[in-house]
Amino acid sequence: MLRSPVIIALDWDAFYCSVEEHFNPELKKIAFAVKQKGIICTCNYVARALGVKKLQLLVDAVKQFPDLVIVNGEDLSRYRDASKELWYFAREMVWGGKVERLGFDELFLDVTDMIDFNIALLDDLHVPPASSHPVSTFFFRMSKEDPSVGFSCPVSSVAGNMAAGSLPGDFEGDNLRLVLGSHLCHYIRSQILDIKGYTSSGGVSINKTLAKMAGSSHKPNQQTVLFPEFAQDFLDTYDIGRIPWIGHKSKSLILDAIYKGTDSVNHTMEGARDATVFNVRHLASKQLFVNILGQSSGDKLWNLLHGVDQTAVQPTSDMPTQISIEDTFKSLTDLIEVHNVLRRLTYSLLDRMYIDLMDSNGDWLGHPQTARLSTRPRSTGYYGPRISRSESLPSIVFSSSHSRDYIVDYLVDRCWMPLFSKLIGDAKIFDVVLLNVAVVNIEKAPTKSSDITSFFGKKRYTDDNELDVVHRAESPVTKRAKVVGEYADLEVAHFNFLGEDDEDVIFEEDSYDEPCVVCGQRMISFALEAHMRFHELGD
Ligand code: DCP
Ligand code: MG
Ligand code: MG
């Protein structure tokens, strides 16, 4: 019989807040929020209990909750580091390291092998897998080699919550596998809490989407298993916009198609159109989805509404595929300013490269081949397409015989500025709202020969350049530049609307140039997308 995978989805609770609390435990007791520019990007559960909402506008939140403590979260370094540490820690527990990261605070764990192995042991033991045996306990092995490593759990009850409420018809096959999965999820979450101090919400099911949705149905610090027989009932109550991977655009296209030609004026209004999975499934068809979204997306989204998601957990590699740093602006028209911004971004980019691509001996683990500069002309709007230009990354980046300042200046003058000129063309007059510097096409360094000489055909400098050695040793802790936004190898789940200095964007009410279509609040255009999620999330 073909067995379904067992997937665990983990999402850290109020993640940025948890990281802040980690460094300052006093914060645990008070209501506080983390802000990025004009938005509350998250708030702790103490604040949520008072009514503060994720992605609420900062001005609203402080008006409504004058005692709310605000922490500036525009420097992502600590969140990124904590995220990595938790990922590594969770990955240690999963056989074959089958762990995929999504954004900073979510992991998907494919624990199918671990469950298969333990189910075989369970079968050998002839432990009655019937719910009539509430005392049947089982030692779940976390190691194939060492039978003493693991934990005890009851096989006749589920750890945590059950989505859609009830026990399945039987405790066999996939159901039993998910029961064991729920105990494994509980064990992994407990280890993370006990050893790393972070709470999480966990979901367990037969695919990534169901596991993720199950996980977010009971928060914080809880977990939920979703048995396949209840999946459709569970999904049917959701708004389609709450299904992961269905974005605003797809949702509007789907609703427009379903309600096209409806006489009712009300139906043209977003809120009045029933967008539940149940309704959409009954009013639409797979063909309609394909017609409006194209074959592959149409198929994929239609399947998701039916709880079918065949995407495998793709273990995230230690080596990012690209590293990029960006900042957004209301308007940038001056070449000297562009130069200054590029310098600042390049310092951050180099720091990021030292942290992510260099080992503790200062040897490069991977070498990006290409430098890419992207921008977005203001004329195409704050969500308009990015335009990019690339060229070979100068190998001076890997040099240990030049100071960091020298490398930054070299990159800005010889790489980014020429690329910027190409991007703006002959016009000379420009107005851009985004600058993104990236290193891409990262190739793994040849094993063992961590000596980059052979790789680049250059003489390798053996470190007597103190400045550089000091810089690199220190960079993870003291020399972190403020990283202002990153679209590294992660499929970033949300729009980061970061900027380093508020001088780039003036947050006076009258500079809020776009109204939110739902609440009418005016705000910086590039914060709109994140703010819309606030409305989507509802209460
Ligand atoms: N984040 C962000 N911008 C967004 C959404 C989120 O910067 N538009 C950041 C802040 C969050 C982190 O990403 O702490 C994780 O996002 P989640 O949606 O998982 O939110 P939290 O972890 O904060 O809260 P929850 O307990 O609801 O998971
Ligand atoms: Mg979270
Ligand atoms: Mg999350």
mmCIF file of C-alpha atoms and ligand atoms in Angstrom, residues 10-13 15 54 102-107 212 219 493-494, ligand 3:
data_model
loop_
_atom_site.group_PDB
_atom_site.id
_atom_site.type_symbol
_atom_site.label_atom_id
_atom_site.label_comp_id
_atom_site.label_asym_id
_atom_site.label_seq_id
_atom_site.Cartn_x
_atom_site.Cartn_y
_atom_site.Cartn_z
ATOM 1 C CA LEU A 10 6.776 24.364 12.812
ATOM 2 C CA ASP A 11 6.236 28.098 13.170
ATOM 3 C CA TRP A 12 7.939 30.029 15.973
ATOM 4 C CA ASP A 13 5.528 32.004 18.108
ATOM 5 C CA PHE A 15 9.132 35.189 16.360
ATOM 6 C CA LYS A 54 0.229 41.946 13.741
ATOM 7 C CA LEU A 102 10.327 28.988 4.771
ATOM 8 C CA GLY A 103 11.153 32.572 5.605
ATOM 9 C CA PHE A 104 12.712 33.140 8.986
ATOM 10 C CA ASP A 105 10.292 31.389 11.234
ATOM 11 C CA GLU A 106 8.902 28.308 9.582
ATOM 12 C CA LEU A 107 10.242 24.833 9.034
ATOM 13 C CA LYS A 212 1.072 24.257 7.983
ATOM 14 C CA LYS A 219 -1.491 28.950 18.640
ATOM 15 C CA ALA A 493 7.005 34.441 2.867
ATOM 16 C CA HIS A 494 6.320 38.067 3.384
HETATM 17 MG MG MG B 3 5.364 32.319 10.232
#
